[in-house]
mmCIF file of C-alpha atoms in Angstrom:
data_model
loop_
_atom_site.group_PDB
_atom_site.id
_atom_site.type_symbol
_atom_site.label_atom_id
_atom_site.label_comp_id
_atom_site.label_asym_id
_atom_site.label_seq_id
_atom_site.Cartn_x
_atom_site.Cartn_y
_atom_site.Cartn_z
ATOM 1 C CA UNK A 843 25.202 -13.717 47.259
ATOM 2 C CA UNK A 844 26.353 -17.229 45.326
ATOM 3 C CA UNK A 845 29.249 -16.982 47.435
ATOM 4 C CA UNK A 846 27.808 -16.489 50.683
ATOM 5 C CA UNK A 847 25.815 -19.632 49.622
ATOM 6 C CA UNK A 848 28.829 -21.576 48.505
ATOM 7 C CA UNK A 849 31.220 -21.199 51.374
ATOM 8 C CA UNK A 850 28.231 -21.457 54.226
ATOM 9 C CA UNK A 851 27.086 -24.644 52.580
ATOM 10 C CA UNK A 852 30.745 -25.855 51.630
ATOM 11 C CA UNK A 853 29.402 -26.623 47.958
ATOM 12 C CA UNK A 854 32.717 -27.275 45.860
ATOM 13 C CA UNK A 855 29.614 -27.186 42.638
ATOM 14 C CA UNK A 856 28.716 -23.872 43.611
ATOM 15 C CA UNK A 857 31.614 -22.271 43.840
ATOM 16 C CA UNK A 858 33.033 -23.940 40.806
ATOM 17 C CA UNK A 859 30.430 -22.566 39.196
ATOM 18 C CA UNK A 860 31.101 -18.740 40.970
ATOM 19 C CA UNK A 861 34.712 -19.613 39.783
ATOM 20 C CA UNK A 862 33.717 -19.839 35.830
ATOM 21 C CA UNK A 863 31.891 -16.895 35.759
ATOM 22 C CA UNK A 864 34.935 -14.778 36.590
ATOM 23 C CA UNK A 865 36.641 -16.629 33.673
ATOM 24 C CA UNK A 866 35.419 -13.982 31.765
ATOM 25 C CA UNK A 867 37.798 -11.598 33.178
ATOM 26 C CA UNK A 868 40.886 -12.231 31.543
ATOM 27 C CA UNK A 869 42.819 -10.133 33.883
ATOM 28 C CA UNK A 870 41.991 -12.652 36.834
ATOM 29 C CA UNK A 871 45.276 -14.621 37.881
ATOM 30 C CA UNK A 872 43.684 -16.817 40.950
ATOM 31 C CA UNK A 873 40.415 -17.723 42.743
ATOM 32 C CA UNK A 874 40.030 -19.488 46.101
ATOM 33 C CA UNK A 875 37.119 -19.898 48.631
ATOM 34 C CA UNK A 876 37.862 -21.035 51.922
ATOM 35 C CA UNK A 877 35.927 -21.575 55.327
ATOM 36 C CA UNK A 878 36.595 -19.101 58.464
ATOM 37 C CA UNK A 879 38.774 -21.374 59.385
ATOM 38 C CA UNK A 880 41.041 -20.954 56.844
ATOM 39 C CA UNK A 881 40.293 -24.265 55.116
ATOM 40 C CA UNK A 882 40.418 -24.568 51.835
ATOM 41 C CA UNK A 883 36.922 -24.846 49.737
ATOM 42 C CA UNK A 884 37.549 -24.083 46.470
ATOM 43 C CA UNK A 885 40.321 -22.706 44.559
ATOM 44 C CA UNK A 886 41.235 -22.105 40.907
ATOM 45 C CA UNK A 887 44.828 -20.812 39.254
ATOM 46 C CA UNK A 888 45.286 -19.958 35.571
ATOM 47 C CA UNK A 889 48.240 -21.806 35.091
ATOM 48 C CA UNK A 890 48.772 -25.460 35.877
ATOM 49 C CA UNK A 891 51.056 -26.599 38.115
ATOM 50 C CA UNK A 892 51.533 -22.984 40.136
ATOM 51 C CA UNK A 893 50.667 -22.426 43.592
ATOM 52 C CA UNK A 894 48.594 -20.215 45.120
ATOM 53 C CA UNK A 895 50.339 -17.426 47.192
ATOM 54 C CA UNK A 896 49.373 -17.950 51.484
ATOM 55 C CA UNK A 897 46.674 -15.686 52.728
ATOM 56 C CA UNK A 898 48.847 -12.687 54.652
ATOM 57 C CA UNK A 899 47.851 -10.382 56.867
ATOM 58 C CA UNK A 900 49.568 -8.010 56.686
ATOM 59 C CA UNK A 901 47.349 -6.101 54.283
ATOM 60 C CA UNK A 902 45.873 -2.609 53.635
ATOM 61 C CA UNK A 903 42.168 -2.082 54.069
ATOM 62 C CA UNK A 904 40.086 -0.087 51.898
ATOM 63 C CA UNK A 905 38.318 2.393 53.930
ATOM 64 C CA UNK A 906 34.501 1.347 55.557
ATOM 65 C CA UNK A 907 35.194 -2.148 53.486
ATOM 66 C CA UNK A 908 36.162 -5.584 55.281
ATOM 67 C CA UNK A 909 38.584 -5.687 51.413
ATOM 68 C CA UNK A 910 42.191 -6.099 52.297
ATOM 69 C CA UNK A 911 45.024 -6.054 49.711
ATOM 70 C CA UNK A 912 48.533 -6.406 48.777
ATOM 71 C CA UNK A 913 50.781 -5.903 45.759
ATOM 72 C CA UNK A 914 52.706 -8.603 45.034
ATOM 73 C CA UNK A 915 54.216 -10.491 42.195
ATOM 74 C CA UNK A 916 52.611 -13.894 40.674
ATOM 75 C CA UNK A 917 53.594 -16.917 39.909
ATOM 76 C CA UNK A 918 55.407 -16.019 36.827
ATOM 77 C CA UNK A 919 56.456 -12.714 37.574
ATOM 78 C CA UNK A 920 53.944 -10.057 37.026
ATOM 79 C CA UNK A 921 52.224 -7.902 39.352
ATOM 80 C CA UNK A 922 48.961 -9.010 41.165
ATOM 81 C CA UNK A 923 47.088 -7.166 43.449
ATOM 82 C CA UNK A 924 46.080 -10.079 45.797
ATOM 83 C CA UNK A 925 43.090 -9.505 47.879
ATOM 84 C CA UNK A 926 40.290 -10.703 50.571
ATOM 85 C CA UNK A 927 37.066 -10.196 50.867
ATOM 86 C CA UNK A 928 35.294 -11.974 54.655
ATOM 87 C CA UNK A 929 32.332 -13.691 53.260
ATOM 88 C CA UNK A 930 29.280 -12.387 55.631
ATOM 89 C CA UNK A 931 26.699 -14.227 56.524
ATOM 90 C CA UNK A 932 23.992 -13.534 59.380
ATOM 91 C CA UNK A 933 24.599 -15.592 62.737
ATOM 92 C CA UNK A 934 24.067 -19.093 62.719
ATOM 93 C CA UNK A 935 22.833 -18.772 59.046
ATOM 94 C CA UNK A 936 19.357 -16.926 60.157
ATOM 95 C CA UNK A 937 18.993 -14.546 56.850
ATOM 96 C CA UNK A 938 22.034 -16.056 54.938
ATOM 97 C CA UNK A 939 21.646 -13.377 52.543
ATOM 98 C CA UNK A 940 20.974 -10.312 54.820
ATOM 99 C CA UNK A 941 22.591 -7.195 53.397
ATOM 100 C CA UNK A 942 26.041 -6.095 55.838
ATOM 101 C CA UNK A 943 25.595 -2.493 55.387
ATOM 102 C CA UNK A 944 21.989 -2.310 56.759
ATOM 103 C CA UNK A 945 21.109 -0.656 60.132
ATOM 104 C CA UNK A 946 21.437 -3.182 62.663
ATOM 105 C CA UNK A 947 22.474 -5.819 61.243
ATOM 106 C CA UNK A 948 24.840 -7.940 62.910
ATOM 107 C CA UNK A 949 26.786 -10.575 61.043
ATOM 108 C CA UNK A 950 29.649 -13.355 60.761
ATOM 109 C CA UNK A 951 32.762 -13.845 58.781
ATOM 110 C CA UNK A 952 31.644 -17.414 57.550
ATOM 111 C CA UNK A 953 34.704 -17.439 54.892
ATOM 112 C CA UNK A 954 37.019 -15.678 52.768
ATOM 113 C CA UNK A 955 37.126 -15.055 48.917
ATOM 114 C CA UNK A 956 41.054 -14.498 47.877
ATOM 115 C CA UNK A 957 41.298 -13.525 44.304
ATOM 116 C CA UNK A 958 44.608 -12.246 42.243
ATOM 117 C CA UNK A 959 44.094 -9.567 39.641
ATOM 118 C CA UNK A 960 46.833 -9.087 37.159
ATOM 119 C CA UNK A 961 48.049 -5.839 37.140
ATOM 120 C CA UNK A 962 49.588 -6.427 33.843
ATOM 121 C CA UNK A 963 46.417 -5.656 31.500
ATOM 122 C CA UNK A 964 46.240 -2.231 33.525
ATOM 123 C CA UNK A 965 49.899 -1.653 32.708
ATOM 124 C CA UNK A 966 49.737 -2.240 29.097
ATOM 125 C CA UNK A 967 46.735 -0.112 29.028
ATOM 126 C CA UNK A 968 48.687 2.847 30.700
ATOM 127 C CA UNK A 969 51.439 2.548 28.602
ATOM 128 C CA UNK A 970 48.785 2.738 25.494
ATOM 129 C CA UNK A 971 47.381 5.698 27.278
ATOM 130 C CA UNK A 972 51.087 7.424 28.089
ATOM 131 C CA UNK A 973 51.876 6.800 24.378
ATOM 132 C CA UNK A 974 48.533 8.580 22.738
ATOM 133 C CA UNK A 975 48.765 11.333 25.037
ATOM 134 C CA UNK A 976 52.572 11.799 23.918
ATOM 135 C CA UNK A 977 51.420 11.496 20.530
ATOM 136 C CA UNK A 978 48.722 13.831 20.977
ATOM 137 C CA UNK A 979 50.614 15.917 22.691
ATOM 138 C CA UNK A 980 53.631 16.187 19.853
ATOM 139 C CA UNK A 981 50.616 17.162 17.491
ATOM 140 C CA UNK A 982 49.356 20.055 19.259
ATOM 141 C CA UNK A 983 52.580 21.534 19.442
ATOM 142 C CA UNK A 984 53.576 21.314 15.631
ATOM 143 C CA UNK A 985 50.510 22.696 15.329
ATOM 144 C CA UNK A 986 51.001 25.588 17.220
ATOM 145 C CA UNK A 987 54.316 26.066 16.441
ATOM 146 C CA UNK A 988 53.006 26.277 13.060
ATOM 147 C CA UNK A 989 49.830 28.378 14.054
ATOM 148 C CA UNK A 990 52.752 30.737 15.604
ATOM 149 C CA UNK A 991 54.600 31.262 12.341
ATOM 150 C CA UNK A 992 51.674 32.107 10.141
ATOM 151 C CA UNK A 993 50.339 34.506 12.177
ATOM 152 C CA UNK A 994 53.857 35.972 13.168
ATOM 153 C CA UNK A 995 53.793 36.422 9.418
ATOM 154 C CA UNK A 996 50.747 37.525 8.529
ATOM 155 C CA UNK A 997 51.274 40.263 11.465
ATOM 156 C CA UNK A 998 54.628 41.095 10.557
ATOM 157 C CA UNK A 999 54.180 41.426 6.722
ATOM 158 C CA UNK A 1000 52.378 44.741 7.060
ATOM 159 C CA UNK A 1001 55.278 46.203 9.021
ATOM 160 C CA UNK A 1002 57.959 44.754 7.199
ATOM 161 C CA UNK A 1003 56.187 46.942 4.361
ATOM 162 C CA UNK A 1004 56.439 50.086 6.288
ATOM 163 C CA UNK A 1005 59.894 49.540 6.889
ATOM 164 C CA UNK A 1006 60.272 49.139 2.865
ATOM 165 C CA UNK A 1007 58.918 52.211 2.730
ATOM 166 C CA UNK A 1008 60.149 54.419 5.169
ATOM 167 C CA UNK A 1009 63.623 53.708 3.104
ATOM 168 C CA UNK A 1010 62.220 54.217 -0.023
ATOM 169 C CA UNK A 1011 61.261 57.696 1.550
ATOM 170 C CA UNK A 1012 64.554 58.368 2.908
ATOM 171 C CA UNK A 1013 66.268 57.619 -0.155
ATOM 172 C CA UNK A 1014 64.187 60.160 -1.941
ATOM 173 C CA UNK A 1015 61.926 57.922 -3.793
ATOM 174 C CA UNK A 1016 58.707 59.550 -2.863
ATOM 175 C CA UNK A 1017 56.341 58.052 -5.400
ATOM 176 C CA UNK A 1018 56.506 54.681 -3.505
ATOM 177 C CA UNK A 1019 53.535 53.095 -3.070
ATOM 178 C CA UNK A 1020 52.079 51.142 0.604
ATOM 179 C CA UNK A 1021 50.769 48.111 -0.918
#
């Protein structure tokens, strides 16, 4: 809702302050705010001197969302999933903070939100993930492996005794004793 606030009202403060917030987020490469017109309002990279890839257009959409995305690589070289959101406002600011996916309710692009995720934090994370499961996977099989050879043995020890004894008995030793 800040941002619908921000980028009707064009307040740099506002969205500076929208901007901070998603600080927090360590996996978030690039911010910017800009009016429909494409003009730029606000916009925030996490390293100096780098430039902010061009809004394309040539985008997917997420399904029943006005989201549109791309995979690209960032300024120094790691993956990004760039995307835009259409800031929505209702026309000619009457309920600026009307809800889009209400009945009946008509509204207006009155800006775009284009922010970068890194897809690099994900990565790691998967590779962490790929590596446990290995790990977890190497254990359950050396343990039954060795779950497999006791209780091969402890099956097989019975008859291996029967077999000792069926010899015994056909070498004439019939005193033997089954154990």
């Amino acid at each position: 809702r800040n941002a619908e606030f921000g980028v009707y009202t064009r307040d740099a403060a506002a969205l500076a302050g929208l901007v901070r917030s998603l600080e927090a987020y360590k996996g978030v490469s690039y911010v910017r705010f800009m009016d429909r017109f494409g003009r730029i309002l606000y916009e925030k990279i996490e390293a100096s001197g780098a430039q902010l890839p061009a809004m394309m257009d040539s985008r997917q959409t997420l399904p029943g969302h006005t989201v549109r995305y791309i995979e690209r690589q960032d300024y120094i070289g790691g993956p990004v999933l760039d995307m835009v959101v259409d800031v929505k406002t209702a026309p000619d600011g009457a309920g600026l903070f009307t809800d889009p996916t209400a009945q009946g309710t008509t509204t207006t692009t009155t800006g775009f939100l284009q922010l970068g995720l890194s897809l690099a934090p994900l990565e790691a994370r998967q590779q962490e993930l790929l590596l446990r499961l290995a790990l977890v996977g190497v254990a359950a099989l050396g343990f039954g492996l060795l779950a497999a050879v006791l209780l091969t043995r402890r099956i097989v020890a019975p008859v291996q005794e029967l077999v000792e004894a069926t010899q015994a008995v056909s070498q004439g030793q019939l005193e033997h004793r089954i154990a």
